[in-house]
Coordinates of C-alpha atoms and ligand atoms in Angstrom, one line a residue:
M2 CA 136.9 84.4 103.6
R3 CA 135.3 86.7 105.9
I4 CA 132.5 88.7 105.2
F5 CA 131.5 91.9 107.3
S6 CA 128.1 94.0 107.2
G7 CA 126.9 96.7 109.9
I8 CA 123.4 97.0 110.0
Q9 CA 121.5 100.3 111.5
P10 CA 119.2 99.2 114.5
T11 CA 115.7 100.0 112.8
G12 CA 112.6 97.8 112.5
R13 CA 111.7 99.7 109.5
K14 CA 113.5 97.6 106.8
H15 CA 112.1 98.0 103.4
L16 CA 111.8 95.7 100.2
G17 CA 114.9 97.4 98.8
N18 CA 116.9 96.5 102.1
Y19 CA 115.6 93.1 102.0
I20 CA 116.6 92.4 98.4
G21 CA 119.7 94.3 98.2
A22 CA 121.3 93.7 101.9
I23 CA 119.5 91.2 103.8
S24 CA 118.8 88.5 101.1
Q25 CA 122.4 89.0 100.2
Y26 CA 123.6 88.5 103.7
V27 CA 121.6 85.1 103.8
S28 CA 123.2 83.9 100.5
S29 CA 126.8 84.8 101.6
Q30 CA 126.4 82.3 104.7
D31 CA 127.2 79.6 101.8
R32 CA 130.4 81.7 100.4
G33 CA 132.3 82.7 103.4
E34 CA 132.4 83.2 107.4
G35 CA 129.8 86.1 107.8
L36 CA 129.8 88.6 110.6
F37 CA 126.5 90.8 110.9
C38 CA 126.9 93.8 113.2
I39 CA 124.2 95.7 114.6
V40 CA 125.5 99.0 115.1
D41 CA 124.1 100.6 117.9
L42 CA 126.9 102.8 118.6
H43 CA 126.5 104.3 115.0
A44 CA 122.8 105.0 116.1
I45 CA 124.0 107.2 118.9
T46 CA 125.6 109.9 116.5
V47 CA 122.2 111.5 116.1
P48 CA 119.5 112.4 118.3
Y49 CA 117.7 109.3 119.5
D50 CA 115.7 107.6 122.5
P51 CA 117.7 105.1 124.4
A52 CA 114.6 103.0 125.6
E53 CA 113.6 103.0 121.5
L54 CA 117.1 102.0 120.5
R55 CA 117.0 98.8 122.9
E56 CA 113.4 97.8 121.1
R57 CA 114.6 98.7 117.4
L58 CA 117.9 96.6 118.1
Y59 CA 115.7 93.5 118.8
D60 CA 113.5 94.3 115.9
T61 CA 116.7 94.1 113.7
T62 CA 118.0 91.0 115.1
A63 CA 114.7 89.1 114.8
I64 CA 114.5 90.5 111.0
L65 CA 117.8 89.0 110.3
L66 CA 117.0 85.7 112.0
A67 CA 113.7 85.6 110.1
A68 CA 115.2 86.3 107.0
G69 CA 117.3 83.1 107.5
L70 CA 120.6 84.2 109.1
D71 CA 121.7 81.1 111.0
P72 CA 123.4 81.7 114.1
A73 CA 124.9 78.4 113.7
R74 CA 126.6 79.6 110.4
C75 CA 127.7 82.8 110.9
T76 CA 127.8 85.5 113.7
I77 CA 125.0 88.1 114.7
F78 CA 126.1 90.4 117.4
R79 CA 125.6 94.2 118.9
Q80 CA 128.3 96.6 118.2
S81 CA 128.7 97.7 121.8
D82 CA 129.0 94.3 123.1
V83 CA 132.6 94.4 121.6
G84 CA 134.6 96.8 123.1
E85 CA 137.5 96.4 120.7
H86 CA 135.6 98.3 118.0
T87 CA 135.5 101.6 120.1
E88 CA 139.4 100.8 121.0
L89 CA 140.3 100.4 117.4
T90 CA 138.4 103.7 116.6
W91 CA 140.4 105.6 118.8
L92 CA 143.7 103.9 117.7
L93 CA 142.8 104.3 113.8
S94 CA 141.7 107.9 114.4
S95 CA 145.5 108.9 114.7
V96 CA 146.0 107.8 111.0
T97 CA 142.6 109.5 109.6
E98 CA 142.8 112.7 108.2
L99 CA 140.5 115.3 110.0
G100 CA 139.9 117.1 106.8
R101 CA 138.6 114.0 104.9
L102 CA 136.1 113.4 107.8
Q103 CA 134.6 116.9 107.6
R104 CA 134.2 116.6 103.8
M105 CA 132.4 113.1 103.6
H106 CA 129.2 113.7 102.2
Q107 CA 127.2 111.9 105.1
F108 CA 128.6 114.3 107.5
R109 CA 127.9 117.2 105.7
D110 CA 124.3 116.1 104.9
K111 CA 123.6 115.1 108.8
E112 CA 125.5 118.4 109.7
L113 CA 123.2 120.8 107.8
A114 CA 119.8 118.7 108.9
Q115 CA 120.7 118.7 112.3
R116 CA 118.7 121.4 114.4
E117 CA 120.6 120.4 117.9
L118 CA 124.1 119.4 118.5
V119 CA 126.3 118.3 115.9
S120 CA 128.4 115.7 117.9
A121 CA 132.1 115.0 117.6
G122 CA 130.7 111.4 116.9
L123 CA 128.8 112.0 113.7
L124 CA 132.6 113.2 112.6
L125 CA 134.1 110.2 113.9
Y126 CA 131.1 107.9 112.2
P127 CA 133.4 106.7 109.4
V128 CA 136.4 105.9 111.5
L129 CA 134.1 103.7 113.8
Q130 CA 132.9 102.1 110.6
A131 CA 136.4 101.3 109.6
A132 CA 137.3 99.9 113.0
D133 CA 134.0 97.4 112.7
V134 CA 135.4 96.0 109.5
L135 CA 139.2 96.1 109.8
A136 CA 138.9 94.6 113.7
Y137 CA 138.2 91.2 111.7
R138 CA 140.2 91.6 108.9
A139 CA 137.2 90.9 106.8
A140 CA 137.8 90.5 102.8
E141 CA 134.4 91.7 101.6
V142 CA 131.9 94.4 102.6
P143 CA 128.5 93.6 101.2
V144 CA 126.9 97.1 101.5
G145 CA 124.9 99.6 99.1
E146 CA 126.4 102.4 96.6
D147 CA 125.7 104.9 99.3
Q148 CA 128.3 103.4 101.4
R149 CA 130.8 104.2 98.8
E150 CA 132.7 107.0 100.4
H151 CA 132.8 105.0 103.8
L152 CA 134.3 102.1 102.2
E153 CA 137.1 104.1 100.5
L154 CA 137.9 105.9 103.8
M155 CA 138.2 102.3 105.3
R156 CA 140.4 101.2 102.7
D157 CA 142.6 104.4 103.1
V158 CA 142.9 103.9 106.8
A159 CA 144.0 100.2 106.5
R160 CA 146.6 101.3 103.7
R161 CA 148.0 103.9 105.7
F162 CA 148.0 102.1 108.9
N163 CA 150.0 99.2 107.2
A164 CA 152.3 101.9 105.5
R165 CA 153.0 103.6 108.9
Y166 CA 153.0 100.5 111.4
G167 CA 153.0 97.3 109.1
G168 CA 156.7 97.2 108.5
G169 CA 155.8 95.8 104.7
E170 CA 153.1 93.4 105.8
E171 CA 149.3 93.9 105.4
V172 CA 148.4 93.9 109.3
L173 CA 145.2 95.4 108.2
V174 CA 143.4 93.8 105.5
V175 CA 142.0 96.1 103.0
P176 CA 138.5 95.2 102.3
E177 CA 136.8 95.1 98.8
H178 CA 133.4 96.7 98.6
R179 CA 130.6 94.3 97.3
I180 CA 127.6 96.5 95.9
P181 CA 124.4 94.2 95.6
E182 CA 123.1 94.6 91.8
V183 CA 119.5 94.1 92.4
G184 CA 118.5 96.1 95.4
A185 CA 120.0 99.2 94.1
R186 CA 117.3 99.2 91.6
I187 CA 114.1 99.1 94.0
M188 CA 112.5 102.5 93.5
D189 CA 109.8 104.2 95.4
L190 CA 106.2 103.1 94.2
Q191 CA 105.1 106.7 94.2
D192 CA 108.4 108.1 92.7
P193 CA 110.0 105.7 90.8
T194 CA 112.7 108.1 89.8
R195 CA 114.2 107.7 93.3
K196 CA 115.1 104.7 95.4
M197 CA 112.9 103.1 97.6
S198 CA 113.7 104.6 101.4
T199 CA 112.4 105.3 104.7
T200 CA 112.6 108.8 104.3
G201 CA 111.3 108.7 100.5
S202 CA 107.5 109.6 99.2
G203 CA 106.2 108.5 102.4
E204 CA 104.3 105.5 103.7
S205 CA 102.7 104.5 100.3
G206 CA 105.8 104.6 98.2
T207 CA 107.7 101.9 100.5
V208 CA 106.9 98.3 101.1
Y209 CA 108.0 97.5 104.9
V210 CA 109.3 94.0 105.5
L211 CA 107.0 94.0 108.3
D212 CA 104.0 95.6 106.4
E213 CA 100.6 93.4 106.8
P214 CA 99.5 91.8 103.5
K215 CA 96.8 94.0 103.2
A216 CA 99.0 97.1 103.6
I217 CA 101.1 95.6 100.8
E218 CA 98.3 94.8 98.5
K219 CA 97.1 98.5 99.0
K220 CA 100.5 100.1 98.3
L221 CA 101.3 98.1 95.0
A222 CA 97.4 98.6 93.6
G223 CA 98.3 102.3 94.3
A224 CA 101.7 102.1 92.7
V225 CA 102.2 104.8 89.9
T226 CA 102.3 103.5 86.6
D227 CA 103.0 105.2 83.2
S228 CA 101.0 106.1 80.1
G229 CA 100.7 103.4 77.7
S230 CA 99.1 100.1 78.5
E231 CA 102.1 97.7 77.8
V232 CA 104.0 95.7 80.5
R233 CA 107.5 96.6 79.3
R234 CA 110.9 98.2 80.5
A235 CA 111.5 101.5 79.1
P236 CA 113.2 104.5 80.2
D237 CA 109.9 106.5 79.8
K238 CA 108.0 103.8 81.9
P239 CA 109.7 104.0 85.3
G240 CA 107.0 102.7 87.2
I241 CA 106.2 99.8 85.2
T242 CA 110.1 98.9 84.8
N243 CA 110.2 99.2 88.7
L244 CA 107.6 96.8 89.1
I245 CA 108.9 94.0 86.8
E246 CA 112.4 94.4 88.3
I247 CA 110.6 94.0 91.7
L248 CA 108.8 90.9 90.4
A249 CA 111.8 89.5 88.9
A250 CA 114.2 90.0 92.2
V251 CA 111.4 88.4 94.4
R252 CA 111.0 85.1 92.0
G253 CA 114.7 85.1 91.7
S254 CA 114.3 85.2 87.8
E255 CA 115.1 87.6 85.1
P256 CA 113.3 90.7 84.2
D257 CA 112.8 89.6 80.7
A258 CA 111.2 86.6 81.8
V259 CA 108.5 88.3 83.5
Q260 CA 108.1 90.8 80.8
D261 CA 107.5 88.1 78.2
E262 CA 105.0 86.4 80.6
F263 CA 103.1 89.7 81.0
A264 CA 103.4 91.0 77.6
Q265 CA 99.7 90.5 77.1
A266 CA 98.5 91.5 80.6
R267 CA 96.8 94.8 81.6
Y268 CA 98.3 97.2 84.2
G269 CA 95.8 96.3 86.7
E270 CA 96.3 92.5 86.5
F271 CA 100.0 92.9 86.3
K272 CA 100.2 94.8 89.6
A273 CA 97.8 92.1 91.5
A274 CA 100.4 89.6 90.3
V275 CA 103.3 91.5 91.8
A276 CA 101.3 92.2 95.0
A277 CA 100.5 88.6 95.4
E278 CA 104.2 87.7 94.9
V279 CA 105.7 90.2 97.3
V280 CA 103.1 89.1 100.0
G281 CA 104.1 85.3 99.5
Y282 CA 107.7 86.7 99.6
L283 CA 107.5 88.6 103.0
A284 CA 104.7 87.1 104.6
P285 CA 106.7 84.1 106.0
V286 CA 109.4 86.4 107.2
R287 CA 107.0 88.7 109.0
E288 CA 105.5 85.3 110.7
R289 CA 108.8 84.0 111.7
Y290 CA 109.7 87.7 113.1
E291 CA 106.6 87.8 115.3
E292 CA 107.9 84.4 117.1
L293 CA 111.3 85.5 117.3
R294 CA 110.8 89.1 118.5
A295 CA 108.6 87.7 121.1
D296 CA 111.1 86.0 123.0
V297 CA 113.9 88.7 124.0
P298 CA 115.7 86.4 126.3
A299 CA 116.6 84.1 123.2
L300 CA 117.6 87.1 121.1
E301 CA 119.9 88.4 123.9
S302 CA 121.5 84.9 124.3
I303 CA 122.0 84.7 120.6
L304 CA 123.5 88.2 120.5
E305 CA 125.6 87.0 123.6
E306 CA 127.0 84.1 122.0
G307 CA 127.8 86.0 118.7
A308 CA 129.8 88.9 121.0
G309 CA 131.8 85.9 122.3
H310 CA 132.8 84.8 118.7
A311 CA 133.2 88.5 117.5
R312 CA 135.4 89.4 120.4
A313 CA 137.7 86.4 120.0
M314 CA 138.4 87.5 116.5
A315 CA 138.5 91.2 117.1
S316 CA 141.1 90.7 120.3
E317 CA 143.5 88.9 118.3
T318 CA 143.7 91.9 115.8
L319 CA 143.6 94.4 118.4
A320 CA 146.7 92.6 119.9
D321 CA 148.5 93.1 116.8
V322 CA 147.3 96.7 116.4
R323 CA 148.8 97.6 120.0
E324 CA 151.6 96.0 119.4
R325 CA 152.6 97.7 116.5
M326 CA 151.5 101.1 117.5
G327 CA 153.8 100.6 120.9
V328 CA 150.5 101.1 122.9
G329 CA 150.2 99.3 126.3
A330 CA 152.6 96.5 127.8
P331 CA 154.5 94.6 125.2
R332 CA 152.9 91.6 124.1
A333 CA 153.4 88.2 126.0
T334 CA 154.5 85.8 123.3
P335 CA 152.9 82.2 123.6
A336 CA 155.0 79.6 124.7
R337 CA 155.6 77.2 121.8
G338 CA 154.2 73.7 122.3
T339 CA 152.3 74.4 125.5
S340 CA 148.5 74.6 124.3
G341 CA 147.5 77.9 124.5
T342 CA 149.1 78.9 127.7
V343 CA 150.7 82.4 127.6
D344 CA 154.1 83.4 129.2
T345 CA 153.9 86.2 131.8
V346 CA 155.6 89.5 131.1
P347 CA 159.1 88.6 132.5
G348 CA 159.8 90.9 135.9
Ligands
LIG14 N1 127.3 103.1 107.7 C1 126.4 101.5 107.5 C2 124.9 102.3 106.9 O1 124.5 103.2 107.4 C3 126.4 100.7 108.6 C4 127.6 100.4 109.2 C5 128.2 100.6 110.2 C6 128.4 99.5 108.2 N2 129.6 99.9 110.4 C7 129.4 99.2 108.9 C8 128.1 98.9 106.8 C9 130.5 98.2 108.4 C10 129.5 98.0 106.4 C11 130.5 97.7 107.4 O2 124.3 101.4 106.5

């Protein structure tokens, strides 16, 4: 089974991203054929700095590798290296309803937030995202709940394409959304009623994957707790509940087990234990990251190899799509029995 996910090129990955997304990518390597695409073309739909984009792309590549994505077992690549994504975006734009794009939440939010130009790229963002996945006929897309609308759109685009051009066949696979259960619950340390994010309550509420141990300890020591003194999950104890969930996620155990273990502990002791565990969880990632990030040529060669694999898969889909849409020269059919040689178009 093919599993596809797209990752924004930023070095600011936080604990919620790590537990909810990145660690799921790592475990998906055992379930199927993973494709992990760093989406630099999505990143240019809002104002950005070109030199900075390159750096953040390397940061992200190094984080993914440090987390345990293994280029021998999955495909890690840069979106802009595989031209099929943009070509498919254009082809799919003709089966995408304009009004639907204009109503997408992310478009409307960003449109409102934008002081400069609202680019057409921002509007087409979801079509590019659909092309990312559909180009590989991926069955599963592990991304957060916040991507629901994008997933629905890509499913509809695939269905409409198949209905219009498929002649009863599933030319494009309609992918499933796989929402991680755990990461979705990692909340901001300063405001545990909202999800941990890069834009939340600020630095002190968010633990970054690349934070130094000292910084992690400080953030956890300063995490808001609730009234009362019991380490127990409860609706009126969002702060402690969050810390219990974090500890369970990091240990790979159950919140109930954490709760039992710390039933007699005071808040301070409990927070220190959570900090120690989070440091132990992230420190090896940060160390591997430092090493990997220092060798840009090695990162480039991993990305290049990944792009080669990806292109081979995507170009097959594109050949089908072009053929079905009647675009370009009719497809040359491979001569039977002759390994891989292709007939030239009869003259
Ligand atoms: N829009 C996604 C996000 O912001 C990133 C993304 C781009 C993506 N292409 C994708 C996710 C394809 C899943 C599949 O997180």
